[in-house]
Amino acid sequence: MKKLLSLLMLLFTSATLFAQNNDIEMADQLRNNGKIYIVVICIVIILAGLLFYLFNLDRRLKLLEKKSDPKN
């Protein structure tokens, strides 16, 4: 049973590899126009904002935990 299951898994993963198309026209067009850097900068700004928000939220939660700790 395990052999059959592993054989089917290998078959399906190899079938998806053959189905992929390597022509990504949008990325090539953005790279040729130089606009891919704008997209990357936007993604970095969004991720930096999310990380800043999460670290700020974590700091606030730590302060609230220290205030509500009955041992202090």
Tab-separated table of C-alpha atoms in Angstrom:
chain	number	residue	atom	x	y	z
A	1	MET	CA	0.000	0.000	0.000
A	2	LYS	CA	2.831	2.385	0.864
A	3	LYS	CA	4.593	1.608	-2.402
A	4	LEU	CA	1.451	2.322	-4.391
A	5	LEU	CA	0.869	5.577	-2.542
A	6	SER	CA	4.449	6.740	-3.024
A	7	LEU	CA	4.316	5.779	-6.706
A	8	LEU	CA	1.142	7.830	-7.187
A	9	MET	CA	2.685	10.797	-5.386
A	10	LEU	CA	5.752	10.686	-7.613
A	11	LEU	CA	3.575	10.363	-10.696
A	12	PHE	CA	1.453	13.386	-9.824
A	13	THR	CA	4.416	15.580	-8.884
A	14	SER	CA	6.206	14.746	-12.117
A	15	ALA	CA	3.039	15.443	-14.122
A	16	THR	CA	2.805	18.949	-12.671
A	17	LEU	CA	6.415	19.609	-13.601
A	18	PHE	CA	5.690	18.902	-17.251
A	19	ALA	CA	2.636	21.160	-17.161
A	20	GLN	CA	4.624	24.271	-16.236
A	21	ASN	CA	5.243	26.916	-18.824
A	22	ASN	CA	8.561	28.772	-18.609
A	23	ASP	CA	7.367	31.796	-20.604
A	24	ILE	CA	6.550	34.513	-18.089
A	25	GLU	CA	5.770	37.437	-20.329
A	26	MET	CA	4.729	39.875	-17.611
A	27	ALA	CA	7.956	39.537	-15.639
A	28	ASP	CA	10.051	39.800	-18.808
A	29	GLN	CA	8.174	42.915	-19.896
A	30	LEU	CA	8.563	44.543	-16.473
A	31	ARG	CA	12.251	43.666	-16.422
A	32	ASN	CA	12.795	45.105	-19.907
A	33	ASN	CA	11.055	48.364	-18.971
A	34	GLY	CA	12.898	48.608	-15.650
A	35	LYS	CA	9.631	48.592	-13.718
A	36	ILE	CA	10.387	45.360	-11.892
A	37	TYR	CA	12.416	47.387	-9.400
A	38	ILE	CA	9.342	49.469	-8.566
A	39	VAL	CA	7.392	46.290	-7.883
A	40	VAL	CA	10.170	44.951	-5.664
A	41	ILE	CA	10.406	48.254	-3.776
A	42	CYS	CA	6.640	48.247	-3.163
A	43	ILE	CA	6.775	44.694	-1.832
A	44	VAL	CA	9.701	45.557	0.451
A	45	ILE	CA	7.874	48.635	1.798
A	46	ILE	CA	4.735	46.604	2.520
A	47	LEU	CA	6.704	43.850	4.277
A	48	ALA	CA	8.714	46.402	6.274
A	49	GLY	CA	5.471	48.050	7.404
A	50	LEU	CA	4.026	44.711	8.463
A	51	LEU	CA	7.177	43.797	10.373
A	52	PHE	CA	7.236	47.195	12.094
A	53	TYR	CA	3.595	46.759	13.094
A	54	LEU	CA	4.208	43.251	14.452
A	55	PHE	CA	7.271	44.268	16.466
A	56	ASN	CA	5.418	47.276	17.836
A	57	LEU	CA	2.453	45.088	18.776
A	58	ASP	CA	4.761	42.569	20.440
A	59	ARG	CA	6.407	45.325	22.477
A	60	ARG	CA	3.016	46.608	23.638
A	61	LEU	CA	1.901	43.118	24.613
A	62	LYS	CA	5.052	42.585	26.646
A	63	LEU	CA	4.389	45.825	28.519
A	64	LEU	CA	0.794	44.768	29.223
A	65	GLU	CA	1.971	41.349	30.431
A	66	LYS	CA	4.442	42.974	32.809
A	67	LYS	CA	1.727	45.295	34.182
A	68	SER	CA	-0.803	42.521	34.693
A	69	ASP	CA	1.668	40.049	36.222
A	70	PRO	CA	0.574	39.490	39.865
A	71	LYS	CA	4.146	38.706	40.976
A	72	ASN	CA	5.283	42.318	40.441
